[in-house]
């Protein structure tokens, strides 16, 4: 806001004459004393102002989410600058023996028992080893606005594994528990691999594959990483975070809230929820490699190898054969031909599995006789 210059005011002169014997220094001393007294009264009033009480989390409250959970991703430096100065709390040991780091704003009364309850709340959610790597900051609405943005109710820093979330309900139809569960979903994604994509934007490997995130992104139905208000609902990263909240709703036996925070294209099927739980409890880390062999003869010149591809990602294949052979190779992603090669040498190709749940490799002997070997590394 631009500053506004005040109009000059006329000087008022007292009609009374100066009192005899009253020096200017005396008058200044009196004014200083009054100013000091006023400041002390103001400070005392500020200290006597009661602090807010941090909310005590309840698992049942994760279902109270009838409006979008508008959040942002921030750089670690921004969040680290605000913590832990101005917060109380620290590491709490939960029933599983894990250490959970929780800080609460000094805007809330210091109560270690409440800090412990928030740590215990996080431990009741479906989680994996990432629980001990997160730092949770329970902040006041003003602090969240300053750190996360005026329209945000929370934010997350993947670089610092820091989760900035409200210590009280942002609205009557949106609970603090729903927000922190959603945000913790982002922390899980940031702690998982979905190579060659970023899991924070695309969702973890198994869930993203079950939801056909890659295929829908290619069609423009989904927009990975979109944080703007227009495309926020098409962001699979937000869809994953909401799926994680729904997973915990169902695990807790709670009634599921209407799916209105993100697009219906991201509503999880039963298979997607199963995949989501596996992503949390048994994270995908790397793919598998298989080798198949066959002998091509005069009467059987063609052989088709089929490889199931339940997960999207990078597929690498190498076809080797006996000396003197000339082969034709056709590669099909489901029913779509992805490559056609004719060669007398070994053939290596890389593909991106994007929605196709099987790849077929049709090898035809054009000249010579012998054996072939197909090695496939898949997600």
Coordinates of C-alpha atoms in Angstrom, one line a residue:
X1 CA 0.0 0.0 0.0
X2 CA 1.4 3.4 -0.9
X3 CA 1.9 5.9 1.9
X4 CA -0.3 8.9 2.1
X5 CA 1.1 12.4 2.9
X6 CA -0.8 14.3 5.6
X7 CA -1.8 17.8 4.9
X8 CA 0.0 20.4 7.1
X9 CA -2.1 21.5 10.1
X10 CA -2.0 25.1 11.5
X11 CA 0.0 25.5 14.7
X12 CA -2.2 26.2 17.8
X13 CA -0.8 28.7 20.3
X14 CA -1.9 28.7 23.9
X15 CA -3.6 31.8 25.0
X16 CA -2.3 31.3 28.5
X17 CA 1.1 32.8 29.4
X18 CA 3.9 30.5 30.7
X19 CA 3.8 29.7 34.3
X20 CA 6.7 31.4 36.1
X21 CA 9.4 29.1 37.5
X22 CA 8.5 26.1 35.2
X23 CA 11.5 25.4 33.0
X24 CA 11.5 23.6 29.7
X25 CA 13.6 20.8 31.1
X26 CA 11.1 20.1 33.8
X27 CA 8.3 19.8 31.3
X28 CA 10.4 17.4 29.1
X29 CA 11.0 15.2 32.2
X30 CA 7.3 15.0 32.9
X31 CA 6.5 14.1 29.3
X32 CA 9.2 11.4 29.3
X33 CA 7.9 9.9 32.5
X34 CA 4.4 9.8 31.1
X35 CA 5.6 8.1 27.9
X36 CA 7.5 5.4 29.9
X37 CA 4.5 4.8 32.1
X38 CA 2.3 4.4 29.0
X39 CA 4.7 1.9 27.4
X40 CA 4.9 -0.2 30.6
X41 CA 1.1 -0.3 30.8
X42 CA 0.9 -1.4 27.1
X43 CA 3.5 -4.1 27.6
X44 CA 1.7 -5.4 30.6
X45 CA -1.5 -5.5 28.7
X46 CA 0.2 -7.4 25.9
X47 CA 1.7 -9.9 28.3
X48 CA -1.7 -10.5 29.9
X49 CA -3.4 -11.2 26.6
X50 CA -4.3 -14.9 26.7
X51 CA -2.5 -17.2 24.2
X52 CA -4.5 -19.5 21.9
X53 CA -4.7 -23.1 22.8
X54 CA -3.4 -25.7 20.3
X55 CA -6.1 -28.0 19.0
X56 CA -6.0 -31.6 20.3
X57 CA -6.1 -33.9 17.2
X58 CA -8.8 -36.4 16.7
X59 CA -8.6 -39.1 14.0
X60 CA -12.3 -38.8 13.2
X61 CA -11.8 -35.2 12.1
X62 CA -9.8 -36.1 9.0
X63 CA -13.2 -36.6 7.3
X64 CA -14.2 -32.9 7.7
X65 CA -13.0 -31.5 4.4
X66 CA -15.7 -30.0 2.3
X67 CA -13.6 -27.3 0.6
X68 CA -10.4 -27.4 -1.4
X69 CA -7.2 -27.8 0.6
X70 CA -5.3 -25.0 -1.1
X71 CA -1.6 -25.5 -0.4
X72 CA 1.8 -24.6 -1.9
X73 CA 5.3 -26.0 -2.3
X74 CA 7.9 -23.7 -0.9
X75 CA 11.7 -23.7 -0.9
X76 CA 13.3 -25.1 2.2
X77 CA 15.1 -21.8 3.0
X78 CA 11.8 -20.0 3.4
X79 CA 10.4 -22.4 5.9
X80 CA 13.7 -23.0 7.8
X81 CA 13.9 -19.3 8.4
X82 CA 10.8 -19.4 10.5
X83 CA 11.7 -22.5 12.5
X84 CA 12.4 -23.4 15.1
X85 CA 12.7 -19.8 16.4
X86 CA 9.2 -18.8 17.6
X87 CA 8.1 -22.3 18.2
X88 CA 8.1 -24.8 21.0
X89 CA 8.2 -28.6 20.8
X90 CA 10.8 -31.0 19.5
X91 CA 11.1 -34.8 19.0
X92 CA 8.4 -37.1 20.5
X93 CA 8.6 -40.8 20.8
X94 CA 5.4 -42.6 19.6
X95 CA 4.1 -46.0 20.4
X96 CA 6.0 -47.6 17.5
X97 CA 9.3 -46.4 18.9
X98 CA 9.7 -43.9 16.1
X99 CA 10.8 -40.3 16.7
X100 CA 8.5 -37.6 15.3
X101 CA 9.5 -34.0 15.2
X102 CA 6.6 -31.5 15.9
X103 CA 6.9 -27.8 16.7
X104 CA 4.0 -25.5 17.6
X105 CA 3.8 -21.8 17.3
X106 CA 4.4 -19.6 20.3
X107 CA 1.0 -18.2 19.5
X108 CA -0.2 -21.3 21.3
X109 CA 0.2 -22.1 24.9
X110 CA 3.2 -24.4 25.6
X111 CA 1.8 -27.8 26.3
X112 CA 4.1 -30.8 25.7
X113 CA 1.2 -33.2 26.1
X114 CA -0.5 -31.6 23.0
X115 CA 2.8 -31.9 21.1
X116 CA 2.9 -35.6 21.9
X117 CA -0.8 -36.0 20.8
X118 CA 0.0 -34.5 17.4
X119 CA 3.0 -36.8 17.1
X120 CA 0.8 -39.8 18.1
X121 CA -1.8 -38.7 15.6
X122 CA 0.7 -38.8 12.7
X123 CA 1.8 -42.3 13.9
X124 CA -1.8 -43.5 13.6
X125 CA -1.9 -42.7 9.9
X126 CA -0.7 -45.2 7.4
X127 CA 3.0 -44.5 7.1
X128 CA 6.5 -45.8 6.4
X129 CA 10.0 -44.9 7.4
X130 CA 9.5 -41.3 6.2
X131 CA 7.7 -40.5 9.5
X132 CA 11.0 -39.9 11.2
X133 CA 12.2 -37.6 8.5
X134 CA 9.4 -35.0 8.6
X135 CA 9.4 -31.8 10.6
X136 CA 5.9 -30.6 11.4
X137 CA 5.2 -26.9 12.2
X138 CA 1.8 -26.2 13.7
X139 CA 1.3 -22.5 12.9
X140 CA -1.3 -19.8 13.4
X141 CA -3.4 -18.5 10.4
X142 CA -1.3 -15.4 10.2
X143 CA 2.0 -17.3 10.1
X144 CA 0.6 -19.6 7.4
X145 CA -0.4 -16.6 5.3
X146 CA 3.0 -15.1 5.6
X147 CA 4.9 -18.3 4.8
X148 CA 2.6 -20.2 2.4
X149 CA 0.7 -17.4 0.7
X150 CA -2.4 -15.4 1.5
X151 CA -4.9 -18.0 0.0
X152 CA -3.1 -21.1 1.3
X153 CA -4.0 -23.2 4.4
X154 CA -0.7 -25.1 4.4
X155 CA 2.5 -25.6 2.5
X156 CA 5.3 -28.2 2.2
X157 CA 9.0 -28.0 1.5
X158 CA 10.3 -31.2 -0.1
X159 CA 13.9 -30.0 0.2
X160 CA 13.7 -29.6 4.0
X161 CA 11.0 -32.3 4.5
X162 CA 9.1 -29.5 6.4
X163 CA 5.3 -29.5 6.7
X164 CA 3.7 -26.1 7.6
X165 CA 0.1 -26.8 8.7
X166 CA -2.5 -25.1 10.9
X167 CA -2.7 -25.7 14.6
X168 CA -6.4 -25.0 14.5
X169 CA -9.3 -25.5 12.0
X170 CA -9.0 -23.2 9.0
X171 CA -12.8 -23.2 8.6
X172 CA -15.9 -24.8 10.0
X173 CA -15.9 -27.3 7.1
X174 CA -12.2 -27.9 7.0
X175 CA -10.4 -29.5 10.0
X176 CA -6.7 -29.1 10.9
X177 CA -6.6 -32.9 10.9
X178 CA -7.8 -33.1 7.3
X179 CA -5.2 -30.6 6.2
X180 CA -2.2 -32.2 8.0
X181 CA -3.2 -35.7 6.6
X182 CA -3.3 -34.2 3.1
X183 CA 0.0 -32.5 3.6
X184 CA 1.6 -35.7 5.0
X185 CA 0.5 -37.3 1.7
X186 CA 2.8 -34.9 -0.1
X187 CA 5.7 -35.8 2.3
X188 CA 5.2 -39.5 1.5
X189 CA 5.3 -38.7 -2.3
X190 CA 8.4 -36.6 -1.9
X191 CA 10.0 -39.6 -0.1
X192 CA 9.1 -42.1 -2.9
X193 CA 10.4 -42.8 -6.4
X194 CA 8.4 -42.7 -9.6
X195 CA 11.3 -42.6 -12.1
X196 CA 11.5 -41.0 -14.6
X197 CA 8.9 -38.7 -13.2
X198 CA 8.8 -36.7 -9.9
X199 CA 6.6 -38.5 -7.5
X200 CA 5.7 -35.2 -5.7
X201 CA 4.0 -34.0 -8.9
X202 CA 2.9 -37.4 -10.5
X203 CA 2.2 -39.4 -7.3
X204 CA 4.1 -42.6 -6.2
X205 CA 4.8 -45.4 -8.7
X206 CA 2.0 -47.9 -8.1
X207 CA -0.8 -45.5 -7.5
X208 CA 0.1 -43.4 -10.5
X209 CA 0.2 -46.5 -12.7
X210 CA -3.2 -47.7 -11.4
X211 CA -4.7 -44.3 -12.0
X212 CA -3.2 -44.0 -15.6
X213 CA -1.6 -40.7 -14.7
X214 CA 0.9 -40.8 -17.6
X215 CA -1.8 -41.6 -20.2
X216 CA -4.2 -39.0 -18.9
X217 CA -1.4 -36.4 -18.7
X218 CA -0.6 -37.1 -22.4
X219 CA -4.2 -36.5 -23.3
X220 CA -4.3 -33.2 -21.2
X221 CA -6.8 -34.6 -18.7
X222 CA -4.2 -34.2 -15.9
X223 CA -1.5 -31.6 -15.4
X224 CA 1.3 -32.8 -13.1
X225 CA 2.7 -30.2 -10.8
X226 CA 0.0 -27.5 -11.6
X227 CA -0.4 -25.2 -8.5
X228 CA -2.4 -22.4 -10.2
X229 CA -6.1 -22.1 -9.2
X230 CA -7.3 -23.0 -12.7
X231 CA -5.5 -26.4 -13.0
X232 CA -5.0 -27.2 -9.3
X233 CA -7.8 -29.8 -9.4
X234 CA -6.1 -31.6 -12.4
X235 CA -2.8 -32.0 -10.5
X236 CA -2.2 -35.7 -9.8
X237 CA 0.1 -34.6 -7.0
X238 CA -2.9 -33.2 -5.2
X239 CA -5.0 -36.2 -6.3
X240 CA -2.5 -38.4 -4.5
X241 CA -2.6 -36.4 -1.3
X242 CA -6.4 -36.6 -1.3
X243 CA -6.3 -40.3 -2.0
X244 CA -4.0 -40.7 1.0
X245 CA -6.5 -38.9 3.1
X246 CA -9.3 -41.1 1.8
X247 CA -7.2 -44.2 2.5
X248 CA -6.9 -43.2 6.1
X249 CA -10.6 -42.4 6.3
X250 CA -11.4 -45.9 5.3
X251 CA -8.8 -47.5 7.5
X252 CA -10.3 -45.6 10.4
X253 CA -13.9 -46.7 9.4
X254 CA -15.0 -43.1 8.9
X255 CA -17.7 -42.0 6.4
X256 CA -16.0 -40.7 3.3
X257 CA -16.5 -37.0 2.5
X258 CA -17.7 -36.1 -1.1
X259 CA -14.9 -36.1 -3.6
X260 CA -14.9 -32.4 -4.6
X261 CA -11.4 -31.2 -3.8
X262 CA -9.8 -32.5 -7.0
X263 CA -11.1 -33.7 -10.3
X264 CA -13.2 -36.8 -10.6
X265 CA -10.6 -38.3 -13.0
X266 CA -8.5 -38.7 -9.8
X267 CA -11.1 -40.4 -7.7
X268 CA -9.4 -43.6 -6.5
X269 CA -10.7 -47.1 -7.5
X270 CA -10.4 -50.0 -5.0
X271 CA -7.3 -51.1 -7.0
X272 CA -5.8 -47.6 -6.7
X273 CA -6.3 -47.5 -3.0
X274 CA -4.6 -50.9 -2.6
X275 CA -1.7 -49.6 -4.8
X276 CA -1.6 -46.4 -2.6
X277 CA -1.2 -48.4 0.6
X278 CA 1.5 -50.5 -1.0
X279 CA 3.3 -47.2 -2.0
X280 CA 3.3 -46.1 1.6
X281 CA 4.1 -49.4 3.4
X282 CA 6.4 -51.1 0.8
X283 CA 7.8 -48.3 -1.4
X284 CA 8.9 -49.1 -5.0
X285 CA 12.6 -48.6 -5.4
X286 CA 13.7 -50.3 -8.6
X287 CA 12.5 -52.4 -11.5
X288 CA 13.1 -56.0 -12.5
X289 CA 15.1 -57.7 -15.3
X290 CA 14.1 -60.9 -17.1
X291 CA 15.6 -62.8 -20.0
X292 CA 13.7 -65.1 -22.4
X293 CA 15.3 -67.3 -25.1
X294 CA 14.1 -69.2 -28.1
X295 CA 15.4 -71.2 -31.1
X296 CA 14.3 -70.2 -34.6
X297 CA 14.1 -72.9 -37.2
X298 CA 13.2 -73.3 -40.8
X299 CA 9.7 -74.4 -39.7
X300 CA 9.3 -71.8 -36.9
X301 CA 10.8 -68.5 -38.0
X302 CA 8.7 -66.2 -35.7
X303 CA 8.6 -66.0 -32.0
X304 CA 6.6 -63.5 -29.9
X305 CA 7.6 -62.7 -26.3
X306 CA 5.1 -61.0 -24.0
X307 CA 6.1 -59.0 -21.0
X308 CA 3.6 -57.8 -18.5
X309 CA 4.0 -54.1 -17.6
X310 CA 1.8 -53.3 -14.5
X311 CA 3.8 -50.2 -13.8
X312 CA 4.5 -47.1 -15.9
X313 CA 8.1 -46.0 -16.3
X314 CA 11.2 -46.7 -18.4
X315 CA 11.5 -50.1 -20.2
X316 CA 14.8 -51.1 -21.8
X317 CA 15.2 -54.1 -24.1
X318 CA 18.1 -55.9 -25.7
X319 CA 17.8 -58.6 -28.4
X320 CA 20.8 -60.7 -29.1
X321 CA 21.1 -63.6 -31.6
X322 CA 23.4 -66.2 -33.1
X323 CA 26.0 -65.1 -35.6
X324 CA 24.9 -65.0 -39.2
X325 CA 21.2 -64.3 -38.5
X326 CA 19.2 -61.3 -39.8
X327 CA 16.2 -60.5 -37.8
X328 CA 13.1 -58.3 -37.9
X329 CA 11.8 -57.0 -34.6
X330 CA 8.4 -55.4 -34.0
X331 CA 7.6 -54.0 -30.6
X332 CA 4.0 -53.4 -29.5
X333 CA 2.8 -51.4 -26.5
X334 CA -0.4 -53.2 -26.0
X335 CA -1.8 -53.1 -29.5
X336 CA 0.1 -50.1 -30.7
X337 CA 3.3 -50.7 -32.6
X338 CA 6.1 -48.8 -30.9
X339 CA 9.1 -49.9 -33.0
X340 CA 10.1 -51.8 -36.1
X341 CA 13.8 -52.8 -36.6
X342 CA 15.6 -55.0 -39.1
X343 CA 19.2 -55.8 -38.1
X344 CA 22.0 -58.3 -38.3
X345 CA 23.4 -57.0 -35.0
X346 CA 22.1 -56.9 -31.4
X347 CA 19.2 -54.5 -30.9
X348 CA 18.7 -52.2 -27.9
X349 CA 15.8 -49.8 -27.4
X350 CA 14.3 -47.8 -24.6
X351 CA 10.6 -47.1 -24.2
X352 CA 8.4 -45.2 -21.8
X353 CA 5.6 -47.4 -20.5
X354 CA 2.6 -45.1 -20.4
X355 CA -0.6 -46.9 -19.7
X356 CA 0.1 -50.1 -21.7
X357 CA -0.2 -53.1 -19.4
X358 CA 1.9 -55.4 -21.7
X359 CA 4.6 -55.2 -24.3
X360 CA 5.0 -57.7 -27.1
X361 CA 8.2 -58.4 -28.9
X362 CA 7.8 -60.2 -32.2
X363 CA 11.0 -61.6 -33.6
X364 CA 11.2 -63.0 -37.2
X365 CA 14.1 -64.8 -38.7
X366 CA 14.8 -63.3 -42.2
X367 CA 18.1 -65.1 -42.8
X368 CA 20.2 -67.7 -41.0
X369 CA 19.3 -70.1 -38.2
X370 CA 20.0 -70.0 -34.5
X371 CA 18.8 -68.8 -31.1
X372 CA 17.7 -65.4 -29.8
X373 CA 17.8 -63.9 -26.4
X374 CA 15.6 -61.1 -25.2
X375 CA 16.4 -59.2 -22.0
X376 CA 13.9 -56.7 -20.7
X377 CA 14.3 -54.3 -17.7
X378 CA 11.0 -52.9 -16.7
X379 CA 9.6 -50.8 -13.7

